[in-house]
Coordinates of C-alpha atoms and ligand atoms in Angstrom, one line a residue:
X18 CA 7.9 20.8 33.5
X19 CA 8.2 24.7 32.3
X20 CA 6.4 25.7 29.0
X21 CA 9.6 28.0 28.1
X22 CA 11.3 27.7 25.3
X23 CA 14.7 25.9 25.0
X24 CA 17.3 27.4 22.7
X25 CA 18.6 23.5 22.6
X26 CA 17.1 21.8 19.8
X27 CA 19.2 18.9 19.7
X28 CA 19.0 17.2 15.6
X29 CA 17.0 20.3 14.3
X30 CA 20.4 20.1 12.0
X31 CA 18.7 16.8 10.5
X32 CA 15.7 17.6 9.9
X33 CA 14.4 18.3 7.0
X34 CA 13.3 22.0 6.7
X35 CA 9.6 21.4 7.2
X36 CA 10.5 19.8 10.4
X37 CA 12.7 22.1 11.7
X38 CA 9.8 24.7 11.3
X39 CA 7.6 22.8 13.2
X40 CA 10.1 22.7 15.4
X41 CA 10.6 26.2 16.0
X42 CA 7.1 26.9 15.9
X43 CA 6.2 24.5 18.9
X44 CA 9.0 26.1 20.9
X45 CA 7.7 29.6 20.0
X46 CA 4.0 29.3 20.0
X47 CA 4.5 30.6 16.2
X48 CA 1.0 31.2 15.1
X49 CA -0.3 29.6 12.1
X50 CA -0.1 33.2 9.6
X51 CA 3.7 33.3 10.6
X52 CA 3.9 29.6 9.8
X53 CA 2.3 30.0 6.5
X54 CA 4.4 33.2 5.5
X55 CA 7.5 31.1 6.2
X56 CA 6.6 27.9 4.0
X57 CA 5.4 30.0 1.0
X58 CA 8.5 33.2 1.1
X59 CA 10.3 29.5 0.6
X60 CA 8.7 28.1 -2.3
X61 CA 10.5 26.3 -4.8
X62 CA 13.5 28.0 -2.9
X63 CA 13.8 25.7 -0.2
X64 CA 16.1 23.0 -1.4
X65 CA 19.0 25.6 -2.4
X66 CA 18.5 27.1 1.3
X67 CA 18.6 23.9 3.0
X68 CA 22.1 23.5 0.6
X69 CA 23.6 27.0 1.6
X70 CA 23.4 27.4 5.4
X71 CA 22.4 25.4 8.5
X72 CA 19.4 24.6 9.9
X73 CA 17.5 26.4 7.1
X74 CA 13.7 26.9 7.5
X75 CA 13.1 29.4 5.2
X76 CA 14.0 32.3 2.7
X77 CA 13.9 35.6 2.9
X78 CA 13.5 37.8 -0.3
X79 CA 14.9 41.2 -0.5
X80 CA 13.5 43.4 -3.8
X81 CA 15.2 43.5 -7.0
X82 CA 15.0 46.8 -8.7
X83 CA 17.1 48.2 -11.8
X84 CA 19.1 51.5 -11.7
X85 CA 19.1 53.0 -15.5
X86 CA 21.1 55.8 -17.1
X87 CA 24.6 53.6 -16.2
X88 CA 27.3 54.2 -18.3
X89 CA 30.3 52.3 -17.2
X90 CA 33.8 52.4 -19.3
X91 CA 31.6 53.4 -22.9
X92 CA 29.1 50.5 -22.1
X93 CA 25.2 51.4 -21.0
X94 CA 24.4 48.7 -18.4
X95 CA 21.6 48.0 -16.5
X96 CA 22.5 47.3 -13.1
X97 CA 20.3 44.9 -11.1
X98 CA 20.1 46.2 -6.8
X99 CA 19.0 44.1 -4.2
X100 CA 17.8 46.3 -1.4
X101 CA 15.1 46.7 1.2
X102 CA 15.5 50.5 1.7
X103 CA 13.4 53.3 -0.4
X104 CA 15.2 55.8 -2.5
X105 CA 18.8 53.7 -3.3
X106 CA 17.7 53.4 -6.8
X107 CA 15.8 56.3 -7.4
X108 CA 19.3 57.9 -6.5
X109 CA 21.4 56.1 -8.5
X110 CA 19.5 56.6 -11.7
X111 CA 19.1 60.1 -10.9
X112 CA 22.9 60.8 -10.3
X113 CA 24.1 58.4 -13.2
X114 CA 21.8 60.4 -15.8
X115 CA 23.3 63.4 -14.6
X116 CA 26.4 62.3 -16.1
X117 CA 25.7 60.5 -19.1
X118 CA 26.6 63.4 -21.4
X119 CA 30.5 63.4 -20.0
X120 CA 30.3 59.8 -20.8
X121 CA 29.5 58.8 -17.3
X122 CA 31.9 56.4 -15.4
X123 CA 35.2 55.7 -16.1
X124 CA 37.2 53.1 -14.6
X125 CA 40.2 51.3 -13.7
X126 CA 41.5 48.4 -11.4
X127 CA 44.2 47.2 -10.4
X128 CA 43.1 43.1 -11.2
X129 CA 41.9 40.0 -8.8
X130 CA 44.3 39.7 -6.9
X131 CA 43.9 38.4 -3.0
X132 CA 45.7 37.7 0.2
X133 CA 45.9 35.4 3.4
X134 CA 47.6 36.0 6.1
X135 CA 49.9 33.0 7.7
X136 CA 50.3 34.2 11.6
X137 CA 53.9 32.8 12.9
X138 CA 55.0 32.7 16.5
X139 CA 58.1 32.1 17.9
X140 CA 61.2 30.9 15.9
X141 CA 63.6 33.2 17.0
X142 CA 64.1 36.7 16.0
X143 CA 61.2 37.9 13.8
X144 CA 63.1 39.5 11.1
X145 CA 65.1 36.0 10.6
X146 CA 61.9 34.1 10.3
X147 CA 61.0 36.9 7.8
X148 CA 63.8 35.9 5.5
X149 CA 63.8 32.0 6.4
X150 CA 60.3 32.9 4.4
X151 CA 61.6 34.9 2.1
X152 CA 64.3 32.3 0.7
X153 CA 61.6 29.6 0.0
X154 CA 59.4 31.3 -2.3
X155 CA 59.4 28.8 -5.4
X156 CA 59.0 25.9 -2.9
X157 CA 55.8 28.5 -1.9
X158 CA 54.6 28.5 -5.4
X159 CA 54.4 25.1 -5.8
X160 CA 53.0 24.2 -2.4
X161 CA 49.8 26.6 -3.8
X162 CA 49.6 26.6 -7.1
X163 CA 49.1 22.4 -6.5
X164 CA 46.3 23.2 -3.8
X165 CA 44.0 24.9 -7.2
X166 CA 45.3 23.4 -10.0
X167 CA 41.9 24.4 -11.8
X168 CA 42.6 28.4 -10.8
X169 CA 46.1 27.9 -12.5
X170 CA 44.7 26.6 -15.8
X171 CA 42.3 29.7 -15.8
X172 CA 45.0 32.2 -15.7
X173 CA 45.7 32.1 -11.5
X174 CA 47.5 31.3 -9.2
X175 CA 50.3 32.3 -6.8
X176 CA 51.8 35.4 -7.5
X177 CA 54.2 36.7 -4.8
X178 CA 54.8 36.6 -1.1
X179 CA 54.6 39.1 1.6
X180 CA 56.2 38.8 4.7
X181 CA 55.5 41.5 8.1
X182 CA 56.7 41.5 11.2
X183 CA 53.6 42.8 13.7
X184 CA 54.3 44.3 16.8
X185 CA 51.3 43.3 19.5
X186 CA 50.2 43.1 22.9
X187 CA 52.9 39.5 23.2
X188 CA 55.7 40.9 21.4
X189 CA 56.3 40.7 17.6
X190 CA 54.6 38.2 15.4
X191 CA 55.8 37.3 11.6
X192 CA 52.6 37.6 9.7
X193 CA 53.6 35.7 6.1
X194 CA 51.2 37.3 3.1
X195 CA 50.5 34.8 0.1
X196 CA 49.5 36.5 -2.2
X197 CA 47.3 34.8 -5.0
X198 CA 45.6 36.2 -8.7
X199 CA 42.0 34.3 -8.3
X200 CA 40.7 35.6 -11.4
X201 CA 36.7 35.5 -11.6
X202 CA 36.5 34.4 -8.2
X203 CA 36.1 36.1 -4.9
X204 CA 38.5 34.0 -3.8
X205 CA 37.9 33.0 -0.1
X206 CA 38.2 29.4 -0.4
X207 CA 41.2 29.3 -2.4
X208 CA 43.8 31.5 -0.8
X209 CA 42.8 30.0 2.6
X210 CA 42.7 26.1 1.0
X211 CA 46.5 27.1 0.0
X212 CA 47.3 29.2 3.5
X213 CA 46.2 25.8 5.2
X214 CA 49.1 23.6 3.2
X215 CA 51.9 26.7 3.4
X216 CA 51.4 26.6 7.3
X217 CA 53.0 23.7 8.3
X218 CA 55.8 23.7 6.0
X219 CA 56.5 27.5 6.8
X220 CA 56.6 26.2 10.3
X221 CA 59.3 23.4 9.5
X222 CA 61.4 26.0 8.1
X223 CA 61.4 28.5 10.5
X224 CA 60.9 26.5 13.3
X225 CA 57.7 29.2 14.6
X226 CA 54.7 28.3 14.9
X227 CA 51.7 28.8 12.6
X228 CA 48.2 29.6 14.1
X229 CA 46.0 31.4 12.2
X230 CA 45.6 31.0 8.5
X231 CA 43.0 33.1 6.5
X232 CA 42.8 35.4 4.0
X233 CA 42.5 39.1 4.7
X234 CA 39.4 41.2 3.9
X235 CA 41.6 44.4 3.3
X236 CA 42.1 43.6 0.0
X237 CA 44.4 46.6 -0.8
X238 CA 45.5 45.2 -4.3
X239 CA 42.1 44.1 -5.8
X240 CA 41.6 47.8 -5.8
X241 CA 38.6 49.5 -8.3
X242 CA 38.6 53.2 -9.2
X243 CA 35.9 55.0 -10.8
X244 CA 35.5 58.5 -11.5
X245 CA 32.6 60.6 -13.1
X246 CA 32.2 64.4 -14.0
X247 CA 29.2 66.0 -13.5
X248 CA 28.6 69.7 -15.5
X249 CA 27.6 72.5 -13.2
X250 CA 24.1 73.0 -15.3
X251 CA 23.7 69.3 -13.8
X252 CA 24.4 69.6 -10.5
X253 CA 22.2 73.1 -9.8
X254 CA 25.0 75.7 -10.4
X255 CA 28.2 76.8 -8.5
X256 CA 26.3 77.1 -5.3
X257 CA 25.1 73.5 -4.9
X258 CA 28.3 72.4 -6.4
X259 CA 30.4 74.7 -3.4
X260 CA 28.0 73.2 -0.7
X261 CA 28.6 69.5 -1.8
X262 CA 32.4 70.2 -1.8
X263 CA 31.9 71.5 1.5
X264 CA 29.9 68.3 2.7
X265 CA 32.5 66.3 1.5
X266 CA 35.5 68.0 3.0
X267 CA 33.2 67.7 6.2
X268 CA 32.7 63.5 5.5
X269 CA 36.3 63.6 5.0
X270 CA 37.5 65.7 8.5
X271 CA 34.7 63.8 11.0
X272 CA 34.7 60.4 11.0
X273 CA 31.0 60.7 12.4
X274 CA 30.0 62.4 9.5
X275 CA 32.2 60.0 7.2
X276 CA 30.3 57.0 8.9
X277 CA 27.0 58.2 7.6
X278 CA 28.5 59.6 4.1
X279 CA 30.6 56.1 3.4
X280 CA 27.0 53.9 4.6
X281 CA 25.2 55.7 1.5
X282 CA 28.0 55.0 -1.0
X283 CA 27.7 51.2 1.0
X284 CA 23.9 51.5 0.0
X285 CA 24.4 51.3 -4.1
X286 CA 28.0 49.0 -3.7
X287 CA 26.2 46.1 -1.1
X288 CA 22.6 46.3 -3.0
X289 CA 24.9 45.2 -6.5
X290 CA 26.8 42.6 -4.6
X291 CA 24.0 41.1 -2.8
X292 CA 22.3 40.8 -5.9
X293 CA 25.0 39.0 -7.7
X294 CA 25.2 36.9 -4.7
X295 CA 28.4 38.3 -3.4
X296 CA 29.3 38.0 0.0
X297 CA 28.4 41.6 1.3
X298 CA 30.0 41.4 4.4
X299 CA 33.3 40.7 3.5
X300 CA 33.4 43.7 1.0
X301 CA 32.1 46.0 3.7
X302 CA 34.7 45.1 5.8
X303 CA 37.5 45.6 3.1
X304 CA 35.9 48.8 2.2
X305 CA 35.6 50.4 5.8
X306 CA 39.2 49.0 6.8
X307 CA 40.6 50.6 3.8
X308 CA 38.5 53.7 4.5
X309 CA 40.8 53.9 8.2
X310 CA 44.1 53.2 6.0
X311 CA 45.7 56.2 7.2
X312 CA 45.1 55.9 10.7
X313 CA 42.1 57.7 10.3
X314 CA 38.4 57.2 9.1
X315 CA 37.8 59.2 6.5
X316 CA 35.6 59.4 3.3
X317 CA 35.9 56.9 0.9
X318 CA 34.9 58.9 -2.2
X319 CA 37.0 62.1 -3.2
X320 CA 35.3 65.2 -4.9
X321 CA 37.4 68.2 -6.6
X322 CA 36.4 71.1 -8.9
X323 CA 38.2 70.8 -12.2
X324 CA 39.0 73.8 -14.4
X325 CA 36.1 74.3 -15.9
X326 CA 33.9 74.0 -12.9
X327 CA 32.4 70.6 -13.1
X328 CA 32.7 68.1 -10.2
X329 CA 34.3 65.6 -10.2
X330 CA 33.8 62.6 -8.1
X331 CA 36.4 59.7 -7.9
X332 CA 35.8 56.6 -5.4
X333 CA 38.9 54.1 -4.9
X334 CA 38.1 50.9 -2.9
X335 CA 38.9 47.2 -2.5
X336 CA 36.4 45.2 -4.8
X337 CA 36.8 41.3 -4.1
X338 CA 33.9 40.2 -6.2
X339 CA 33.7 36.9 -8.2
X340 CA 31.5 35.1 -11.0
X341 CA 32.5 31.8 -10.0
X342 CA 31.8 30.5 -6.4
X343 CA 29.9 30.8 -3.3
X344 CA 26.2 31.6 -4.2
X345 CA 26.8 33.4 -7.5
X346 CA 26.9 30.1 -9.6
X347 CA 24.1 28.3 -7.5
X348 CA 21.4 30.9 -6.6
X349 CA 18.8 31.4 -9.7
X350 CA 17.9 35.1 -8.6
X351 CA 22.4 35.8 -8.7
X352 CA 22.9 33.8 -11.7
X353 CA 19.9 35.7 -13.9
X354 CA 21.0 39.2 -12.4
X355 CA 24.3 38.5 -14.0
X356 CA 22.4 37.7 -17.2
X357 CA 21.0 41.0 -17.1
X358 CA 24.4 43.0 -16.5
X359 CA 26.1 41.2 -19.5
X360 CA 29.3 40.7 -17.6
X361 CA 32.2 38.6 -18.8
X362 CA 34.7 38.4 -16.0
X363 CA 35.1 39.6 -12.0
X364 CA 36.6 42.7 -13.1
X365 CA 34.0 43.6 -14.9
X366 CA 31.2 43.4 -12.1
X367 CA 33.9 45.4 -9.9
X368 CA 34.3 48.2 -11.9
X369 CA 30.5 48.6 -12.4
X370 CA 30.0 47.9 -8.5
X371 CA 32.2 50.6 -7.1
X372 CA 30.6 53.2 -10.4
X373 CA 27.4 52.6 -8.4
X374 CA 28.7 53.7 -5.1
X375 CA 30.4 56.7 -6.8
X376 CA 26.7 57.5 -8.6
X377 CA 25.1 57.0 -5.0
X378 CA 27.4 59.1 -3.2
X379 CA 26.9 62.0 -5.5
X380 CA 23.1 61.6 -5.7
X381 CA 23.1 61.5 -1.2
X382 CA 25.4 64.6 -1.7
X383 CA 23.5 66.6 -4.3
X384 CA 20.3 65.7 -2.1
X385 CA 22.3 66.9 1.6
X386 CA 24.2 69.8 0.0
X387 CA 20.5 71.2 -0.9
X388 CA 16.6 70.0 0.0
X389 CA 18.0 67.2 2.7
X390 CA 17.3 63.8 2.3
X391 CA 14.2 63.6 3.5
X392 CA 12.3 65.0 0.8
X393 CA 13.4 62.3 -1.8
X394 CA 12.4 59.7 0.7
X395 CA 9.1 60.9 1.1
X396 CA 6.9 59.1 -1.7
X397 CA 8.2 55.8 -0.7
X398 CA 8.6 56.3 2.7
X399 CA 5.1 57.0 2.7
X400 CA 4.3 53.6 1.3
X401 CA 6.0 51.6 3.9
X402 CA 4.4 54.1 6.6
X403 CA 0.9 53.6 4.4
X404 CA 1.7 49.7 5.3
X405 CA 2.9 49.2 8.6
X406 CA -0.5 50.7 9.3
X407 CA -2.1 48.1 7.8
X408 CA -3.4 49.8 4.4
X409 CA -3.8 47.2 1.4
X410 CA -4.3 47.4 -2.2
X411 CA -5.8 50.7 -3.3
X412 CA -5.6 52.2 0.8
X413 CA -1.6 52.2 0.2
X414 CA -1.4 55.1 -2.4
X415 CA -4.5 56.9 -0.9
X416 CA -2.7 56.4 2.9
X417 CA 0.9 57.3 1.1
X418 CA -0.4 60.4 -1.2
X419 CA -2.6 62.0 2.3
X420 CA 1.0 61.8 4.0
X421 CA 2.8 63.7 1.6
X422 CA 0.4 66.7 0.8
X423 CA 0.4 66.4 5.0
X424 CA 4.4 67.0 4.2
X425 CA 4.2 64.8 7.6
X426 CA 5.4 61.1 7.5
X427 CA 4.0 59.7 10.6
X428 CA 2.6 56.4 12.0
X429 CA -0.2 58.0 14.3
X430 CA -1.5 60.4 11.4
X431 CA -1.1 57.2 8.7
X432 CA -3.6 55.4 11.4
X433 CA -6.4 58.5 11.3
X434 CA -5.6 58.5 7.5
X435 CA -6.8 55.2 7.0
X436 CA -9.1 54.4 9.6
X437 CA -11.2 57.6 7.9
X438 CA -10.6 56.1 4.7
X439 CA -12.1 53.0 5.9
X440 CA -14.9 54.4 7.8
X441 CA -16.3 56.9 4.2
X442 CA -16.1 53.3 2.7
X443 CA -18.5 51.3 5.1
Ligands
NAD5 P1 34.9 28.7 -4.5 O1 36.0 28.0 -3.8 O2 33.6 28.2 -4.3 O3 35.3 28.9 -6.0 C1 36.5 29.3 -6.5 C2 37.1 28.2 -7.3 O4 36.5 28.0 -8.5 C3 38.6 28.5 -7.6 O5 39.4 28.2 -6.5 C4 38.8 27.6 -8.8 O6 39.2 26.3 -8.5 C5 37.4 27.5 -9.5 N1 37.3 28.2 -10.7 C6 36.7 27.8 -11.9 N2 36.7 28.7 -12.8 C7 37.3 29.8 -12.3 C8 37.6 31.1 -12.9 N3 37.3 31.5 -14.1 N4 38.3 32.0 -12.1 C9 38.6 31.6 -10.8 N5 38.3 30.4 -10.3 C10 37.7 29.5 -11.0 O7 34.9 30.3 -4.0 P2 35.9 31.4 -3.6 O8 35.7 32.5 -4.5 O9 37.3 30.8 -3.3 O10 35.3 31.8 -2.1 C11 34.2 32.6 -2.0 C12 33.3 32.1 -0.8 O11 34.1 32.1 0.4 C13 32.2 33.1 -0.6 O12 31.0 32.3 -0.4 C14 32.5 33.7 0.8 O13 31.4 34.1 1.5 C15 33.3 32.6 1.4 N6 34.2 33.0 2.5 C16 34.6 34.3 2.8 C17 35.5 34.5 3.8 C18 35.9 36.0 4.1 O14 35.6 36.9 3.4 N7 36.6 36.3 5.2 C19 36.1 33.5 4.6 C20 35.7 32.2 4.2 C21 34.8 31.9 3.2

């Protein structure tokens, strides 16, 4: 018999987590440290895991740092960011404090509202099935306002329908959009749920046939805009504030550069929604698709000069975020950073979301248009070097400060750094 591993582990899904580790560590030879590591990242965390996903054997913690100087629609807020990567905050207090005396961010949005998407095929001419849709719409709202009766009594519910016809690879397709306020939820569940009971009816009356029934991640009418004015005497003068227009017209031009301009405002907008314990994926995918909307990837921030000089930023993006459901009501860690950002409603947490990525995308700007990026990384880049060496407790800062008056951030000098250190020390 071969000692490789097998990928099949058939009933690791009922075990209970400890197993399952054990589990995976026979199969992988997992040495005792990693075991270890595993069991206590988990502690007193284990139970909601093994409730949230599959096969869970562990939990994974990502830090949670505050950005400061936020001003969103009048209101300071404190906005809890759950990232892994040096500098996100740093930038966002920086660029948000740059702002605070033109009152910061202002916002505006155009409410929760979601989609799903019923695919039809067949049924005759597409543009008949189109209005065969079309002529049943109260017999629509009624099919989903009874799938959520609880979203109704909030305020939600169905609002209108949608109906395209798609032209694809097979010919034309009837794509039927139902389109649903879901208030202070993100709203997943509930548009599909009711695209799940409109199918088959849609297909009695058209006579097509329904396949796919899902809600679409381009959420083009749960759209957040934020905009901020930063003074010249803020930004570094008219020079900096040219060379960041210029980077910006270049983000907007070159979807290579707009890929690496629109991951930074990403950055401050997925650190907030992870840390609320939104789903992060699906708002990168709304906010990249919506990014192409023109047939083109472009920037999703825009940047002007107004009259008087100052810039002005303004970011426009699809913000399906909710207070209710998935893991914002059931994980501790989403549930207290909620707490801490004071937030009554959905809308709310968008508006201050998408004023983060407008603050990050100025400060990754400012930093481009002028020293580069690299210089604001340094001190905390330094650290993770300082570690991945090896350093602990006091060697860190010692490793990290040797770095930076080196002006060098590298793995091979953090290694002579510290193995001198260590050798004055013996
Ligand atoms: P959910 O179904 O858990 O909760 C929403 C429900 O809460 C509503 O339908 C309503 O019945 C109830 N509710 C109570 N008070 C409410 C209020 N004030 N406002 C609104 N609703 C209220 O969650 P959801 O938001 O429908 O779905 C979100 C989850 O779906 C996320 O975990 C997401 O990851 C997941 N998901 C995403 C996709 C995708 O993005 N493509 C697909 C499937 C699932």
């Amino acid at each position: 018999m071969s000692d490789a591993p097998t990928s099949r582990l058939e009933g690791l899904h009922k075990m209970t987590p400890a197993e399952r580790l054990q589990a995976v560590a026979r199969q992988t030879n997992l040495g005792n440290e990693a075991v270890s590591d595993l069991v206590s990242a988990a502690e007193g965390r284990i139970e909601l895991a093994d409730r949230l996903v599959e096969n869970a054997i562990s939990v994974m913690s990502i830090p949670v740092g505050i950005a400061t100087n936020m001003i969103v629609d009048g209101r300071d807020v404190l906005v809890p960011m759950a990232t892994e990567e040096s500098s996100v905050i740093a930038a966002v207090c920086n660029a948000a404090k740059r702002c605070r005396g033109t009152g910061g961010f202002v916002t505006s949005s155009s409410g929760p509202v979601m989609a799903a998407q019923v695919q039809l095929l067949g049924g005759g001419d597409p543009n008949n099935v189109r209005l065969k849709v079309y002529e049943r719409i109260n017999e629509i709202r009624a099919i989903c306002d009874e799938v959520d009766p609880l979203l109704v009594k909030v305020g939600g519910g169905f609002r209108d329908v949608d109906v395209r016809v798609v032209d694809t690879a097979e010919g034309p397709m009837t794509i039927v959009h139902i389109i649903v306020d879901t208030r202070d939820a993100m709203g997943a569940n509930a548009v599909n749920s009711m695209a799940e009971a409109l199918a088959p009816k849609l297909s009695e009356w058209t006579g097509a046939r329904s396949l796919l029934r899902i809600l679409t991640n381009l959420a083009d009418r749960r759209v957040v805009r934020a905009r901020a004015v930063w003074p010249l005497e803020e930004i570094g003068g008219q020079e900096v504030r040219d060379n960041m227009l210029s980077a910006y017209h270049f983000a907007d031009a070159d979807p290579y550069r707009a890929a690496t301009h629109n991951k930074g405002i990403m950055n401050g907008v997925s650190a907030v929604v992870l840390a609320t314990g939104n789903d992060t994926r699906a708002i990168e995918a709304g906010a990249h698709a919506f990014a192409s909307r023109d047939g083109r990837y472009r920037s999703m921030s825009r940047w002007e000069r107004d009259p008087a000089g100052n810039l002005v930023g303004s970011l426009e993006m699809p913000m399906a975020v909710g207070l209710v459901g998935g893991a914002t009501k059931v994980h501790p860690t989403a549930r207290a950073n909620l707490a801490v950002l004071g937030v009554s409603s959905a809308d709310e947490l968008a508006r201050i979301i998408v004023s983060i990525g407008l603050a990050q995308n100025f400060a990754a700007m400012r930093a481009l248009a002028t020293t580069g990026i690299q210089k604001g990384h340094m001190a905390l880049h330094a650290q993770n070097v300082a570690l991945v060496v090896g350093a602990v407790g006091d060697e860190v800062d010692k490793v990290a400060s040797e770095l930076k008056a080196l002006g060098k951030v590298r793995q091979d000098l953090a290694e002579e750094i510290l193995a001198r250190i260590r050798a004055d020390n013996s």
